[in-house]
Coordinates of C-alpha atoms and ligand atoms in Angstrom, one line a residue:
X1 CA 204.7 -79.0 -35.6
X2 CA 208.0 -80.2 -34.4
X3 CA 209.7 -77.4 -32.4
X4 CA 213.5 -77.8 -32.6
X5 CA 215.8 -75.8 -29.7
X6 CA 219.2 -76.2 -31.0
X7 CA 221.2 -77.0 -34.0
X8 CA 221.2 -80.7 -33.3
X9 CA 217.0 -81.3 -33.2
X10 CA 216.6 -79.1 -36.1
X11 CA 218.6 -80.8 -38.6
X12 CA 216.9 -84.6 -37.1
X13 CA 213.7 -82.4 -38.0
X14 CA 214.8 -81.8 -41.4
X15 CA 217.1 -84.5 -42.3
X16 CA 215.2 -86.9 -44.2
X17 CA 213.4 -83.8 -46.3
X18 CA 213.6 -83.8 -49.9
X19 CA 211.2 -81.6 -50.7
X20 CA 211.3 -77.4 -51.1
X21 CA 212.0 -75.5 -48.0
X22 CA 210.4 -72.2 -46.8
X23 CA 211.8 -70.4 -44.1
X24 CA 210.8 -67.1 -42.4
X25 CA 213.6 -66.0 -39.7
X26 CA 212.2 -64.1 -37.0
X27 CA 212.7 -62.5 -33.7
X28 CA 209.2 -63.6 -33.0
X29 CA 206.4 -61.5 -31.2
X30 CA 204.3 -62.6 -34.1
X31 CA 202.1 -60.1 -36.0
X32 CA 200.4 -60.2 -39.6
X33 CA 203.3 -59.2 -40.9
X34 CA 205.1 -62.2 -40.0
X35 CA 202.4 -64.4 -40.6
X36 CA 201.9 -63.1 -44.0
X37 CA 205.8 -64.2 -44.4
X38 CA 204.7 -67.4 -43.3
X39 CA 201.7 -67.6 -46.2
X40 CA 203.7 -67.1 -48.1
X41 CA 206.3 -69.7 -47.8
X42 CA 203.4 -72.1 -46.7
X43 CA 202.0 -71.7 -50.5
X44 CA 205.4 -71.6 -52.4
X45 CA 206.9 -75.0 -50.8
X46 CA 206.3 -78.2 -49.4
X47 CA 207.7 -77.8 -45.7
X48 CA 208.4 -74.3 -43.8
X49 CA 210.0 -73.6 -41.2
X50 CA 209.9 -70.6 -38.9
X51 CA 213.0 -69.3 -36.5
X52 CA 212.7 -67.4 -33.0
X53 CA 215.0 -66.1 -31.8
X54 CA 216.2 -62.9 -30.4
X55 CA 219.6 -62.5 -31.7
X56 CA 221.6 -60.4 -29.1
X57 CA 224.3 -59.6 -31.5
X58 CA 222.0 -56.7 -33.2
X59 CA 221.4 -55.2 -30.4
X60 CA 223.8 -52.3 -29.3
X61 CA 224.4 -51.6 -26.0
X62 CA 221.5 -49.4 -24.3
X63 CA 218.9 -50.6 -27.2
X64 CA 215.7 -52.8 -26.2
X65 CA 217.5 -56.7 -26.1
X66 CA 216.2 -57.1 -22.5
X67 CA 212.7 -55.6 -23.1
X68 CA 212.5 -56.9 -26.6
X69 CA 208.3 -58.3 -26.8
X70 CA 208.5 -62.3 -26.0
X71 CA 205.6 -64.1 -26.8
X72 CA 206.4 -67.4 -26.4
X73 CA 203.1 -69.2 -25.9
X74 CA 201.1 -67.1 -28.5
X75 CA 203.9 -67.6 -30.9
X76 CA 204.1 -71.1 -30.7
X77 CA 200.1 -70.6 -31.4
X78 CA 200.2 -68.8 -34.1
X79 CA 202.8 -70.9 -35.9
X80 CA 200.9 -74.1 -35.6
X81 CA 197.7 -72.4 -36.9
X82 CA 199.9 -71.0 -40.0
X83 CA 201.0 -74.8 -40.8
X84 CA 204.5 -74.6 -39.5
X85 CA 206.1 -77.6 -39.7
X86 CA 209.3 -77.1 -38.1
X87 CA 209.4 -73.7 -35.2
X88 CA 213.2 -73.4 -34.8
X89 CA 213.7 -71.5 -31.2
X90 CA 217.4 -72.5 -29.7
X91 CA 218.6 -70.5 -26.4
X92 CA 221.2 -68.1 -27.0
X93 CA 224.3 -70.5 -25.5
X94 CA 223.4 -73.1 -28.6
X95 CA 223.6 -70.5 -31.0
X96 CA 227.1 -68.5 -30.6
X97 CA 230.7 -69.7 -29.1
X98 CA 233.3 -67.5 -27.2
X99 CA 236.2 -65.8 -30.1
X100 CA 234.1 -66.9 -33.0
X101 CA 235.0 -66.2 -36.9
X102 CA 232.6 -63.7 -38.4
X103 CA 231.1 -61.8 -41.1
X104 CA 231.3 -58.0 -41.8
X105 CA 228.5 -55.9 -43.2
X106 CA 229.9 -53.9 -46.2
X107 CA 231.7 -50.9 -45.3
X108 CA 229.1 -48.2 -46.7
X109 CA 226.1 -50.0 -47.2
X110 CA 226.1 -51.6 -43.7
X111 CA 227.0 -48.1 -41.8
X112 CA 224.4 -45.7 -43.8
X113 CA 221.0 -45.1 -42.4
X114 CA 220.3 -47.6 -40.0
X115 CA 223.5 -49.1 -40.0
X116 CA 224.6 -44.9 -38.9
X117 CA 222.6 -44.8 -35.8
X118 CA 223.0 -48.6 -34.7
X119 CA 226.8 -49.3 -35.8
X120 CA 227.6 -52.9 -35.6
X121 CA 223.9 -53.7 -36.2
X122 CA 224.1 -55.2 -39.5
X123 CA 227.5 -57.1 -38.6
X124 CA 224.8 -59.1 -36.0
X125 CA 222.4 -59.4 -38.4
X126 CA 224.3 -61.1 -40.9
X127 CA 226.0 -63.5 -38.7
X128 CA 222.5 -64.8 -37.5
X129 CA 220.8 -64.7 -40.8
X130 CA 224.4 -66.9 -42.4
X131 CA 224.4 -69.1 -39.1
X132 CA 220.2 -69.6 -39.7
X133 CA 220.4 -70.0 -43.6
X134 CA 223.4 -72.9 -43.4
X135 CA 221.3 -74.7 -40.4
X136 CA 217.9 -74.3 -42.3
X137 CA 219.0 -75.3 -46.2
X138 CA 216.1 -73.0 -47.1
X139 CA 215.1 -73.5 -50.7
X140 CA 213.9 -70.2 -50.2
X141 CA 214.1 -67.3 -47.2
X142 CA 211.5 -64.5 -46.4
X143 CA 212.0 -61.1 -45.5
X144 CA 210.0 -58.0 -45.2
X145 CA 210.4 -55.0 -47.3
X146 CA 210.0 -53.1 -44.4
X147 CA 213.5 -53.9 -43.4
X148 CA 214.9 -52.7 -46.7
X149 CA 218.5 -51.8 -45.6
X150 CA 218.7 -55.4 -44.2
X151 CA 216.9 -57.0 -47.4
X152 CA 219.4 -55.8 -49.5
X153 CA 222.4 -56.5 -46.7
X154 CA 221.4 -60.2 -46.5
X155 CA 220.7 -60.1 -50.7
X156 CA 224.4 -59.2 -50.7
X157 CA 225.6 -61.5 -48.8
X158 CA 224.4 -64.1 -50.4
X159 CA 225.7 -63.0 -53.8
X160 CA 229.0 -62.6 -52.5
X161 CA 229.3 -66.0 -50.1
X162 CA 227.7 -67.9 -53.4
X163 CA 225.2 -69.3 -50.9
X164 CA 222.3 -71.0 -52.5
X165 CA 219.2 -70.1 -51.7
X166 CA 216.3 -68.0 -53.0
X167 CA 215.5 -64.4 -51.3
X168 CA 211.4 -63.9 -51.7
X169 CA 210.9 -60.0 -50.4
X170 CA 207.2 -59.3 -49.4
X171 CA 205.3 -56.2 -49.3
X172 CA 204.9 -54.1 -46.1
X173 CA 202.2 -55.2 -44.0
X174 CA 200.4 -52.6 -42.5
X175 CA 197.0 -51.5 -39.8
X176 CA 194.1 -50.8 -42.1
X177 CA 195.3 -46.8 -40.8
X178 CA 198.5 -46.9 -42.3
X179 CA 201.1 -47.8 -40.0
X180 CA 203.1 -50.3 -40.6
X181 CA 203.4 -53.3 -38.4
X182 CA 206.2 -54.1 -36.2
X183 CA 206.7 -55.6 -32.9
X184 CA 208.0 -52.5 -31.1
X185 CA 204.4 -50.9 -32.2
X186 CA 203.6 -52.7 -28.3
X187 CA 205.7 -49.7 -27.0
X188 CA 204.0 -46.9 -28.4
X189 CA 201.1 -45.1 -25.8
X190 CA 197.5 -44.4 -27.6
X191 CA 198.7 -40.7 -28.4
X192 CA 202.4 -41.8 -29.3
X193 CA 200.6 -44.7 -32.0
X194 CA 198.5 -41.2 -33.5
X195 CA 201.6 -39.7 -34.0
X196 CA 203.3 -42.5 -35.5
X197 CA 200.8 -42.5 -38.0
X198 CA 203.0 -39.5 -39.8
X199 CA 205.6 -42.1 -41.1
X200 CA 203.2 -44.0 -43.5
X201 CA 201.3 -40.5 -44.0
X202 CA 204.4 -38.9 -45.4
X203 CA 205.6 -42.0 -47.3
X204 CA 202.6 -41.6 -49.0
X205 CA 202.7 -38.1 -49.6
X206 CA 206.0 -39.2 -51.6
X207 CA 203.8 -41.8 -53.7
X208 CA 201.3 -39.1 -54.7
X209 CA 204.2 -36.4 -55.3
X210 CA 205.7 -39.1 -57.1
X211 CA 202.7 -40.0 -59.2
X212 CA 201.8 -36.3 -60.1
X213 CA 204.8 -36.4 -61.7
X214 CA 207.8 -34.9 -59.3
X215 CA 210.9 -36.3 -59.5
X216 CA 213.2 -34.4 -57.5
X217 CA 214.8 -36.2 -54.6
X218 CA 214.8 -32.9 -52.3
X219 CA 211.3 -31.4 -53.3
X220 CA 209.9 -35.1 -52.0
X221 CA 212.1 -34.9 -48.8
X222 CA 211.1 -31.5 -48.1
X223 CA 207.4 -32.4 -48.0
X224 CA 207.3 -35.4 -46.0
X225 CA 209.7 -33.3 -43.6
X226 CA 207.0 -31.1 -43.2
X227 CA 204.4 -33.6 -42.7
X228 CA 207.0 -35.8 -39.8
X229 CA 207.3 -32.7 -37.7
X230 CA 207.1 -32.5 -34.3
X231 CA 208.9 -35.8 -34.6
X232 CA 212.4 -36.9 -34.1
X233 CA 213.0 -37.5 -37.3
X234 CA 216.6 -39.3 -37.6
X235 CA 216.6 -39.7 -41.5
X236 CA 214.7 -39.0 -44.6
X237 CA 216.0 -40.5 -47.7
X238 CA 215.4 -41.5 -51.1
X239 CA 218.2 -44.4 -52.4
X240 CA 218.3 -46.6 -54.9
X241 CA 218.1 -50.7 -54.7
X242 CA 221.8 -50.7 -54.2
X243 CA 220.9 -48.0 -51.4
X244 CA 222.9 -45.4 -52.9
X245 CA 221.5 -41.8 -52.8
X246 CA 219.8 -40.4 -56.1
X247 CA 218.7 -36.8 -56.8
X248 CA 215.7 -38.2 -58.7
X249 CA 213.2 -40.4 -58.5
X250 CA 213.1 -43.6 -61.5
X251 CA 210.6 -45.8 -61.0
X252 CA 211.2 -49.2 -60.9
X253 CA 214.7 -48.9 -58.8
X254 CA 213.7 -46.1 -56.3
X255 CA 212.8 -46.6 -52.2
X256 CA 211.7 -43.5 -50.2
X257 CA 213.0 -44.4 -46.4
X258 CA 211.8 -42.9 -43.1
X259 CA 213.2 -43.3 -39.6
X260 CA 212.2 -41.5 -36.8
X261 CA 211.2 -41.5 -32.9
X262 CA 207.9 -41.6 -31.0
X263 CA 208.3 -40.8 -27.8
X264 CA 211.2 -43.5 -26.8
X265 CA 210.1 -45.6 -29.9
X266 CA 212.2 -46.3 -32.8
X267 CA 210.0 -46.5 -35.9
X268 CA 211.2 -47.2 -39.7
X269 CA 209.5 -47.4 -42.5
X270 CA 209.4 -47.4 -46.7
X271 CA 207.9 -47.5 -49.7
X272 CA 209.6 -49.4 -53.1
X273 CA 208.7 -47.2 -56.2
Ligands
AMP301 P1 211.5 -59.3 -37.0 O1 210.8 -60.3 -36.1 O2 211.2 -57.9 -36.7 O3 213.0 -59.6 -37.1 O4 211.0 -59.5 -38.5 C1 211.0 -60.8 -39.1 C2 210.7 -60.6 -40.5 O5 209.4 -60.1 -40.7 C3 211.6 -59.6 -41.3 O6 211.9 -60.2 -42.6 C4 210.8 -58.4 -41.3 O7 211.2 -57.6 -42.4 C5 209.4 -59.0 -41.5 N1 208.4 -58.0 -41.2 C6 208.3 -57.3 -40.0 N2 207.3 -56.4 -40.0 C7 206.7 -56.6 -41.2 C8 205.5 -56.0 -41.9 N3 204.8 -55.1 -41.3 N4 205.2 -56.5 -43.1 C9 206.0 -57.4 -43.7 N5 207.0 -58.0 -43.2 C10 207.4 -57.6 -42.0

């Protein structure tokens, strides 16, 4: 595995490639999750490469940049066990320039939900994830579902930039009890992980509503309300794939979104119907 810290080694790494490129971005921390990612792209094309990095942009002021999980040697582990062939991990200073051009999320997509309680957040995402995918010249580029709102933010863009590459979404990885993985799941106490557990409980509450036949958008809500309390819950939400609200479920174009806080912890999760 060649691991490539700035613009300059990366592209000598990749260079003289002709073949399909697979690349899961990351801000490392590795779990199943990612390494599913990484399967993935590892079966679909000849090389893959992975990116670490913790992109400070996303983070707004007073969120977790400083105390953000950094697993360097484990990471660098995992990535040569997953067949990795390029681990892309630059420094922050080789990555962004003083008074730089930049991109905009979309004026109501980008600043509903997520993009309401961490403004600005999907204007850093995008910028990293456009900077990564014209470094990379990824045939194709993983992302989680989990991260819906940013899936289809980073889908978007590249419709509307005409980039060309490929967007593979994967399912939701998750602990054999339900809750989803993520790296922030490191912050949460023994009780505070219990608690968490009402996220994917009420998500699938929503499936089985869903399944017996309700449709209603508020009936749903009301129910996995019911199930998130004591927590802080900061949304509830049933959008479409464009992430506009709908009053009714339709299978096949419907995702049922949670957000909430455990203890200190910010948790999200989903499920695509
Ligand atoms: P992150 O390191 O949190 O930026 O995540 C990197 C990529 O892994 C993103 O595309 C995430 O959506 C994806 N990811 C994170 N957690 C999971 C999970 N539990 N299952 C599947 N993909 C995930």
């Amino acid at each position: 595995m060649i691991i490539a810290r700035n613009a300059v080694e990366l592209r000598a790494a990749l260079d003289s490639n002709t073949g399909s490129i697979g690349f899961v971005p990351t801000m490392g921390a590795l779990h199943i999750g990612h390494r599913t990612l990484i399967e993935r792209a590892r079966k679909e094309n000849e090389r893959v490469v992975v990116s670490i990095f913790v992109n400070p942009t996303q983070f707004l002021a007073g969120e977790d940049l400083s105390k953000y999980p950094r697993r360097e040697e484990a990471d660098f582990k995992i990535c040569q066990l997953s067949g990795v062939d390029v681990l892309f991990y630059p420094e922050v200073s080789t990555m962004y320039t003083h008074d730089e051009v930049s991109i905009k999320a979309p004026d109501v997509r980008g600043y509903i939900l997520e993009g309401a309680i961490r403004p600005g957040h999907f204007d850093g995402v995008l910028n990293v994830v456009m900077k990564l995918l014209n470094l990379v010249h990824a045939t194709r580029v993983y992302f989680g579902k989990k991260d819906a709102q940013q899936l289809t933010l980073i889908s978007q863009m590249v419709q509307n930039f005409f980039m060309s590459v490929e967007i593979v979404a994967v399912d939701t990885v998750r602990e054999s009890d339900g809750l989803a993985l993520s790296s922030r799941n490191v912050y949460l106490s023994k009780e505070e992980r219990i608690e968490a557990l009402k996220l994917s409980a009420s998500l699938k509450r929503a499936s089985h509503l869903v399944i017996q036949g309700v449709r209603k958008s508020d009936e749903i809500t009301k129910v996995m309300l019911n199930i998130l309390e004591p927590l802080n819950v900061e949304y509830v939400t049933i959008v479409n794939r464009r992430f506009e609200a709908i009053d009714e479920v339709l299978i096949g174009d419907t995702i049922v979104l949670v957000a909430a806080r455990v203890g200190t912890t910010r948790l999200i999760d989903n499920v695509w119907m």
